[in-house]
Amino acid sequence: MRLAFLGTPEFSVACLAELVAAGHEIACVYSQPPAPRGRGHDLKPSPVHAFAESLGLSVRTPASMKTAEEIKAFRALDLDAAVVVAFGQILVREVLEAPRLGCFNLHASLLPRWRGAAPIQRAIMAGDAVTGVQVMRMSEGLDEGPVLMGEQVRIDALETAGTLHDKLAAVGARMLPVALGAIERGAARETPQSEDGVTYARKIKAAEARIDWTRPAAEVDRHIRGLSPFPGAWFEAPSDKGPVRVKALLSRVEDGEGAPGVALDEALLIACGDGAVRLLKAQREGKGAQDAEVFVRGFPLAAETVLA
C-alpha cells in the first residue's frame, strides 16, 4: 500500500522499519521538528526523522498539521492509508479523511485504559499487571477510535518504563504489517471501545519526578520504575559539597521501618511511609547510571543518612 508514516520517538522507529521491510510504499514520513538535544542543546532530528533520512525517504516536519498548506500537501500524497505511532500532534478531520482507507494508530495500552501521551509510564506507576499494544482506526477524539487488533504484555515485578517500552515496540512493530494486510483485504474487524474503564495517561511533568518518601513503599517503587530511565525519579543526598541530586532508576520493595527518607543500611535500603525500597540502580548528577553496589563505592550513604 501507499502509506504516510507519522511518528517521532524511538518507539516508532521499529514500526517504520517493519513497514518498509514488508514492501509498503512510504510516500512520506512526518515527524516533529528538530529540537534541542544533548549538552550543547543543538537542534537534532527526532529518531524517526533520522532513520527515515537514512533510508532515503521523504520527510516533513511541520510544527502543525492543521494549516491549510499541510492539509493540502497531505491530500496530494494520494495515500491508501496513514500510520501514526507516537507522532505527538492531534490530526484534524481533513487529514484523517484524506487517505482512501483511513488513518490508523498504534497505541501502547489496552484501550480505553490509558488514552493519551504517557501510557507506558502511567501503567507502571498505577501498578497494572498487564498492558499491551493495539491498532485502532483514528477519530477526532483522543485515542477513541475502534480497535482492530491488539496483544497483551505482562508487566514484570522489576519492569521499568524503558524495558516495557522495548517490549511494546517489538510487539507493535510485528503487529502493524499484519493489521495493514487485513485492512487492505477488507478483512479487519473493528470493535468499538468500551465506555467503561476509560483513563487518561497525562503527560509526565518534571515537577512530579521528585520522590516523596512519605508515600507507601509500593507506590515509591512504582514511581521509580515508571519514570526510569527518563525523566528519572530523583532525590537529594547530602555531601561535603552540599546536596547532590540522585536519580533512582531501579528498585524493589523490601521489609524495613524508619522515618521516611532515612537510609536503613549502607546498601540503599530507604524507609518510606510504609515499608522500604531497595535502590538497585542509581545515577548521580553528571555521572552515568550504576548498579547499587558500584554506586555506593563511589558515593557512600551511611545508615541514618536523611534523603530529601
Short mmCIF file of C-alpha atoms in Angstrom, two decimals:
data_model
loop_
_atom_site.label_atom_id
_atom_site.label_comp_id
_atom_site.label_asym_id
_atom_site.label_seq_id
_atom_site.Cartn_x
_atom_site.Cartn_y
_atom_site.Cartn_z
CA MET A 1 0.00 0.00 0.00
CA ARG A 2 0.97 3.61 -0.45
CA LEU A 3 1.39 4.97 3.08
CA ALA A 4 2.37 8.00 5.08
CA PHE A 5 4.07 7.29 8.40
CA LEU A 6 3.72 9.76 11.25
CA GLY A 7 5.96 9.20 14.27
CA THR A 8 8.64 10.84 16.37
CA PRO A 9 10.37 8.91 19.21
CA GLU A 10 12.49 5.78 19.28
CA PHE A 11 9.36 3.72 19.98
CA SER A 12 8.19 4.42 16.41
CA VAL A 13 11.39 3.52 14.56
CA ALA A 14 10.94 -0.26 14.61
CA CYS A 15 7.41 0.15 13.27
CA LEU A 16 8.61 2.18 10.30
CA ALA A 17 11.36 -0.36 9.65
CA GLU A 18 8.86 -3.22 9.57
CA LEU A 19 6.54 -1.40 7.17
CA VAL A 20 9.44 -0.78 4.80
CA ALA A 21 10.56 -4.41 5.11
CA ALA A 22 7.01 -5.57 4.34
CA GLY A 23 7.20 -3.81 0.98
CA HIS A 24 4.84 -0.91 1.58
CA GLU A 25 5.48 2.28 -0.36
CA ILE A 26 6.23 5.05 2.14
CA ALA A 27 5.20 8.19 0.28
CA CYS A 28 6.24 10.50 3.11
CA VAL A 29 7.35 10.38 6.74
CA TYR A 30 6.09 13.04 9.14
CA SER A 31 7.85 13.80 12.41
CA GLN A 32 8.09 16.56 14.97
CA PRO A 33 10.51 19.39 14.09
CA PRO A 34 14.17 19.11 15.17
CA ALA A 35 14.56 20.02 18.83
CA PRO A 36 17.45 20.96 21.15
CA ARG A 37 19.13 17.80 22.45
CA GLY A 38 22.23 16.89 24.42
CA ARG A 39 24.51 19.08 26.49
CA GLY A 40 25.10 21.51 23.65
CA HIS A 41 21.36 21.91 23.04
CA ASP A 42 21.97 21.69 19.31
CA LEU A 43 18.95 21.17 17.08
CA LYS A 44 18.76 17.50 16.17
CA PRO A 45 16.20 15.48 14.22
CA SER A 46 13.90 13.07 16.01
CA PRO A 47 14.78 9.35 15.93
CA VAL A 48 12.12 8.72 13.25
CA HIS A 49 13.33 11.68 11.17
CA ALA A 50 16.94 10.49 11.30
CA PHE A 51 16.01 6.88 10.48
CA ALA A 52 13.76 7.90 7.58
CA GLU A 53 16.50 10.04 6.06
CA SER A 54 18.95 7.15 6.37
CA LEU A 55 16.56 5.16 4.15
CA GLY A 56 16.25 7.99 1.66
CA LEU A 57 12.59 8.60 2.48
CA SER A 58 10.90 11.96 2.07
CA VAL A 59 10.45 13.70 5.45
CA ARG A 60 8.26 16.60 6.53
CA THR A 61 8.49 18.18 9.98
CA PRO A 62 5.61 20.65 10.30
CA ALA A 63 5.07 22.45 13.58
CA SER A 64 1.36 21.87 12.97
CA MET A 65 -0.65 19.59 10.70
CA LYS A 66 -3.62 21.94 10.97
CA THR A 67 -2.51 24.58 8.46
CA ALA A 68 -4.09 24.78 5.02
CA GLU A 69 -0.67 24.25 3.45
CA GLU A 70 -0.01 21.00 5.32
CA ILE A 71 -3.51 19.65 4.73
CA LYS A 72 -3.14 20.33 1.00
CA ALA A 73 0.28 18.64 0.91
CA PHE A 74 -1.06 15.61 2.79
CA ARG A 75 -4.02 15.23 0.45
CA ALA A 76 -1.71 15.49 -2.55
CA LEU A 77 0.14 12.33 -1.44
CA ASP A 78 -2.83 10.27 -2.71
CA LEU A 79 -2.49 7.72 0.09
CA ASP A 80 -4.10 4.36 0.65
CA ALA A 81 -3.63 4.77 4.41
CA ALA A 82 -1.65 6.63 7.05
CA VAL A 83 0.00 5.01 10.06
CA VAL A 84 0.51 7.03 13.24
CA VAL A 85 2.84 5.86 16.02
CA ALA A 86 3.52 8.38 18.80
CA PHE A 87 3.58 11.34 16.42
CA GLY A 88 2.83 13.97 19.04
CA GLN A 89 0.18 16.05 17.26
CA ILE A 90 -3.60 15.90 17.03
CA LEU A 91 -4.82 15.28 13.48
CA VAL A 92 -7.78 17.28 12.20
CA ARG A 93 -10.69 15.74 10.31
CA GLU A 94 -9.39 16.90 6.91
CA VAL A 95 -6.19 14.91 7.48
CA LEU A 96 -7.96 11.86 8.92
CA GLU A 97 -10.27 11.64 5.91
CA ALA A 98 -7.59 12.15 3.23
CA PRO A 99 -6.27 8.55 2.83
CA ARG A 100 -8.51 6.16 0.89
CA LEU A 101 -8.73 3.61 3.71
CA GLY A 102 -8.21 5.96 6.65
CA CYS A 103 -5.63 6.72 9.35
CA PHE A 104 -4.57 4.06 11.85
CA ASN A 105 -2.80 4.46 15.16
CA LEU A 106 -0.63 2.05 17.13
CA HIS A 107 -1.20 2.80 20.81
CA ALA A 108 0.80 1.39 23.73
CA SER A 109 -2.03 0.39 26.07
CA LEU A 110 -5.17 -1.71 26.26
CA LEU A 111 -7.78 0.86 25.38
CA PRO A 112 -9.82 2.51 26.75
CA ARG A 113 -7.32 2.39 29.64
CA TRP A 114 -4.53 4.94 29.35
CA ARG A 115 -5.59 7.06 26.43
CA GLY A 116 -3.13 9.89 25.92
CA ALA A 117 0.54 10.79 25.96
CA ALA A 118 2.24 8.57 28.57
CA PRO A 119 0.54 5.15 28.67
CA ILE A 120 3.72 3.16 29.37
CA GLN A 121 4.76 5.21 32.38
CA ARG A 122 1.25 5.50 33.81
CA ALA A 123 0.60 1.76 33.59
CA ILE A 124 3.65 1.00 35.73
CA MET A 125 3.01 3.86 38.15
CA ALA A 126 -0.57 2.64 38.68
CA GLY A 127 0.56 -0.92 39.42
CA ASP A 128 -1.10 -2.54 36.39
CA ALA A 129 -0.26 -6.22 35.99
CA VAL A 130 -0.71 -6.19 32.21
CA THR A 131 -0.74 -3.67 29.41
CA GLY A 132 -0.45 -4.10 25.67
CA VAL A 133 -0.43 -2.67 22.17
CA GLN A 134 -3.45 -2.04 19.97
CA VAL A 135 -4.08 -0.85 16.42
CA MET A 136 -7.10 1.41 16.08
CA ARG A 137 -8.81 3.48 13.43
CA MET A 138 -8.28 7.12 14.28
CA SER A 139 -11.12 9.50 15.03
CA GLU A 140 -11.16 13.15 16.04
CA GLY A 141 -11.30 12.20 19.73
CA LEU A 142 -8.17 11.37 21.75
CA ASP A 143 -7.47 7.65 21.21
CA GLU A 144 -11.20 6.94 20.98
CA GLY A 145 -11.43 5.04 17.68
CA PRO A 146 -12.46 1.39 17.18
CA VAL A 147 -9.79 -1.26 17.80
CA LEU A 148 -8.73 -3.62 15.01
CA MET A 149 -6.07 -5.74 16.68
CA GLY A 150 -4.21 -5.99 19.97
CA GLU A 151 -1.91 -8.05 22.16
CA GLN A 152 -1.42 -8.14 25.92
CA VAL A 153 2.01 -7.78 27.52
CA ARG A 154 2.76 -8.66 31.14
CA ILE A 155 4.35 -6.03 33.38
CA ASP A 156 7.04 -7.79 35.42
CA ALA A 157 7.99 -7.02 39.03
CA LEU A 158 11.19 -5.18 38.05
CA GLU A 159 9.76 -3.63 34.87
CA THR A 160 10.80 -0.08 34.07
CA ALA A 161 9.33 2.28 31.52
CA GLY A 162 12.45 1.62 29.45
CA THR A 163 12.18 -2.17 29.41
CA LEU A 164 8.42 -2.08 28.84
CA HIS A 165 8.91 0.44 26.04
CA ASP A 166 11.19 -2.02 24.24
CA LYS A 167 8.78 -4.93 24.69
CA LEU A 168 5.80 -2.97 23.39
CA ALA A 169 7.75 -1.51 20.48
CA ALA A 170 8.73 -5.01 19.35
CA VAL A 171 5.17 -6.31 19.64
CA GLY A 172 3.77 -3.28 17.83
CA ALA A 173 6.28 -3.49 15.01
CA ARG A 174 5.35 -7.13 14.45
CA MET A 175 1.62 -6.38 14.62
CA LEU A 176 1.42 -3.40 12.24
CA PRO A 177 2.09 -5.21 8.93
CA VAL A 178 -0.45 -7.89 9.89
CA ALA A 179 -3.08 -5.26 10.67
CA LEU A 180 -2.42 -3.38 7.45
CA GLY A 181 -2.72 -6.59 5.47
CA ALA A 182 -6.16 -7.19 6.97
CA ILE A 183 -7.15 -3.58 6.25
CA GLU A 184 -6.04 -3.87 2.63
CA ARG A 185 -8.04 -7.09 2.15
CA GLY A 186 -11.11 -5.61 3.81
CA ALA A 187 -10.89 -8.31 6.48
CA ALA A 188 -10.17 -6.11 9.50
CA ARG A 189 -12.80 -6.31 12.23
CA GLU A 190 -13.33 -3.03 14.07
CA THR A 191 -14.51 -3.20 17.68
CA PRO A 192 -15.77 0.00 19.34
CA GLN A 193 -14.08 0.83 22.62
CA SER A 194 -16.00 0.31 25.83
CA GLU A 195 -17.33 3.39 27.54
CA ASP A 196 -16.36 1.84 30.88
CA GLY A 197 -12.85 1.89 32.30
CA VAL A 198 -11.65 5.00 30.48
CA THR A 199 -8.48 6.51 31.97
CA TYR A 200 -6.09 9.14 30.66
CA ALA A 201 -2.31 8.95 30.66
CA ARG A 202 -1.45 12.59 31.14
CA LYS A 203 1.96 13.78 30.01
CA ILE A 204 4.76 13.34 32.56
CA LYS A 205 5.71 16.68 34.08
CA ALA A 206 9.11 17.46 35.58
CA ALA A 207 7.51 18.53 38.85
CA GLU A 208 6.24 15.00 39.59
CA ALA A 209 9.65 13.34 39.24
CA ARG A 210 10.87 14.11 42.77
CA ILE A 211 10.44 11.14 45.12
CA ASP A 212 8.08 11.58 48.05
CA TRP A 213 9.43 9.19 50.67
CA THR A 214 6.30 9.62 52.82
CA ARG A 215 4.30 7.55 50.34
CA PRO A 216 3.97 3.76 50.84
CA ALA A 217 6.93 1.75 49.58
CA ALA A 218 4.88 0.08 46.84
CA GLU A 219 3.95 3.48 45.40
CA VAL A 220 7.51 4.80 45.63
CA ASP A 221 8.80 1.68 43.87
CA ARG A 222 6.29 2.05 41.03
CA HIS A 223 7.08 5.76 40.78
CA ILE A 224 10.79 4.99 40.39
CA ARG A 225 10.32 2.27 37.80
CA GLY A 226 7.64 4.17 35.90
CA LEU A 227 9.94 7.16 35.39
CA SER A 228 13.06 5.16 34.51
CA PRO A 229 15.14 5.95 32.57
CA PHE A 230 13.50 9.25 31.65
CA PRO A 231 12.93 11.70 33.19
CA GLY A 232 14.12 9.71 36.21
CA ALA A 233 12.64 9.87 39.72
CA TRP A 234 15.09 11.75 41.91
CA PHE A 235 16.03 12.74 45.44
CA GLU A 236 18.76 14.80 47.08
CA ALA A 237 21.52 13.25 49.19
CA PRO A 238 23.83 15.21 51.49
CA SER A 239 27.53 15.55 50.72
CA ASP A 240 30.50 17.64 51.85
CA LYS A 241 29.85 19.97 48.91
CA GLY A 242 26.13 20.32 49.50
CA PRO A 243 23.07 18.41 48.30
CA VAL A 244 23.61 16.08 45.34
CA ARG A 245 20.74 15.14 43.06
CA VAL A 246 20.45 11.39 42.51
CA LYS A 247 18.15 9.60 40.10
CA ALA A 248 16.74 6.27 41.26
CA LEU A 249 16.48 4.05 38.18
CA LEU A 250 15.52 0.64 39.57
CA SER A 251 14.13 -0.53 42.90
CA ARG A 252 12.17 -3.20 44.72
CA VAL A 253 10.06 -3.25 47.87
CA GLU A 254 11.67 -4.79 50.96
CA ASP A 255 10.88 -5.03 54.66
CA GLY A 256 12.08 -2.12 56.74
CA GLU A 257 10.85 0.55 59.13
CA GLY A 258 12.05 4.04 59.87
CA ALA A 259 11.40 7.70 59.32
CA PRO A 260 10.57 8.34 55.63
CA GLY A 261 13.68 9.13 53.59
CA VAL A 262 16.17 7.66 56.06
CA ALA A 263 18.75 5.12 54.86
CA LEU A 264 18.30 1.91 56.87
CA ASP A 265 21.65 0.40 55.86
CA GLU A 266 24.67 1.21 53.71
CA ALA A 267 23.26 -0.56 50.64
CA LEU A 268 20.49 1.89 49.67
CA LEU A 269 17.57 0.50 51.65
CA ILE A 270 15.41 3.59 52.19
CA ALA A 271 12.48 3.89 54.58
CA CYS A 272 9.15 5.04 53.17
CA GLY A 273 5.83 6.00 54.72
CA ASP A 274 5.00 2.30 54.94
CA GLY A 275 7.82 -0.20 54.40
CA ALA A 276 11.03 0.43 52.47
CA VAL A 277 12.52 0.29 49.00
CA ARG A 278 15.90 -1.05 47.99
CA LEU A 279 17.51 1.02 45.24
CA LEU A 280 19.12 -1.33 42.72
CA LYS A 281 20.40 1.24 40.23
CA ALA A 282 21.11 4.94 40.65
CA GLN A 283 22.73 7.86 38.89
CA ARG A 284 24.42 10.90 40.37
CA GLU A 285 24.07 14.21 38.60
CA GLY A 286 26.68 14.39 35.85
CA LYS A 287 27.53 10.68 36.13
CA GLY A 288 26.40 7.53 34.36
CA ALA A 289 23.87 5.03 35.68
CA GLN A 290 25.37 2.49 38.10
CA ASP A 291 24.28 -0.66 39.88
CA ALA A 292 23.81 -0.06 43.60
CA GLU A 293 26.99 -1.78 44.75
CA VAL A 294 29.09 0.30 42.36
CA PHE A 295 27.21 3.49 43.21
CA VAL A 296 27.85 3.24 46.97
CA ARG A 297 31.56 2.62 46.44
CA GLY A 298 31.85 5.99 44.74
CA PHE A 299 29.23 7.80 46.81
CA PRO A 300 28.73 6.08 50.19
CA LEU A 301 25.45 6.67 52.01
CA ALA A 302 25.75 5.63 55.65
CA ALA A 303 22.86 4.21 57.63
CA GLU A 304 20.77 7.01 59.17
CA THR A 305 21.54 9.36 56.26
CA VAL A 306 18.48 11.52 55.61
CA LEU A 307 17.47 11.92 51.97
CA ALA A 308 15.32 14.78 50.75
#
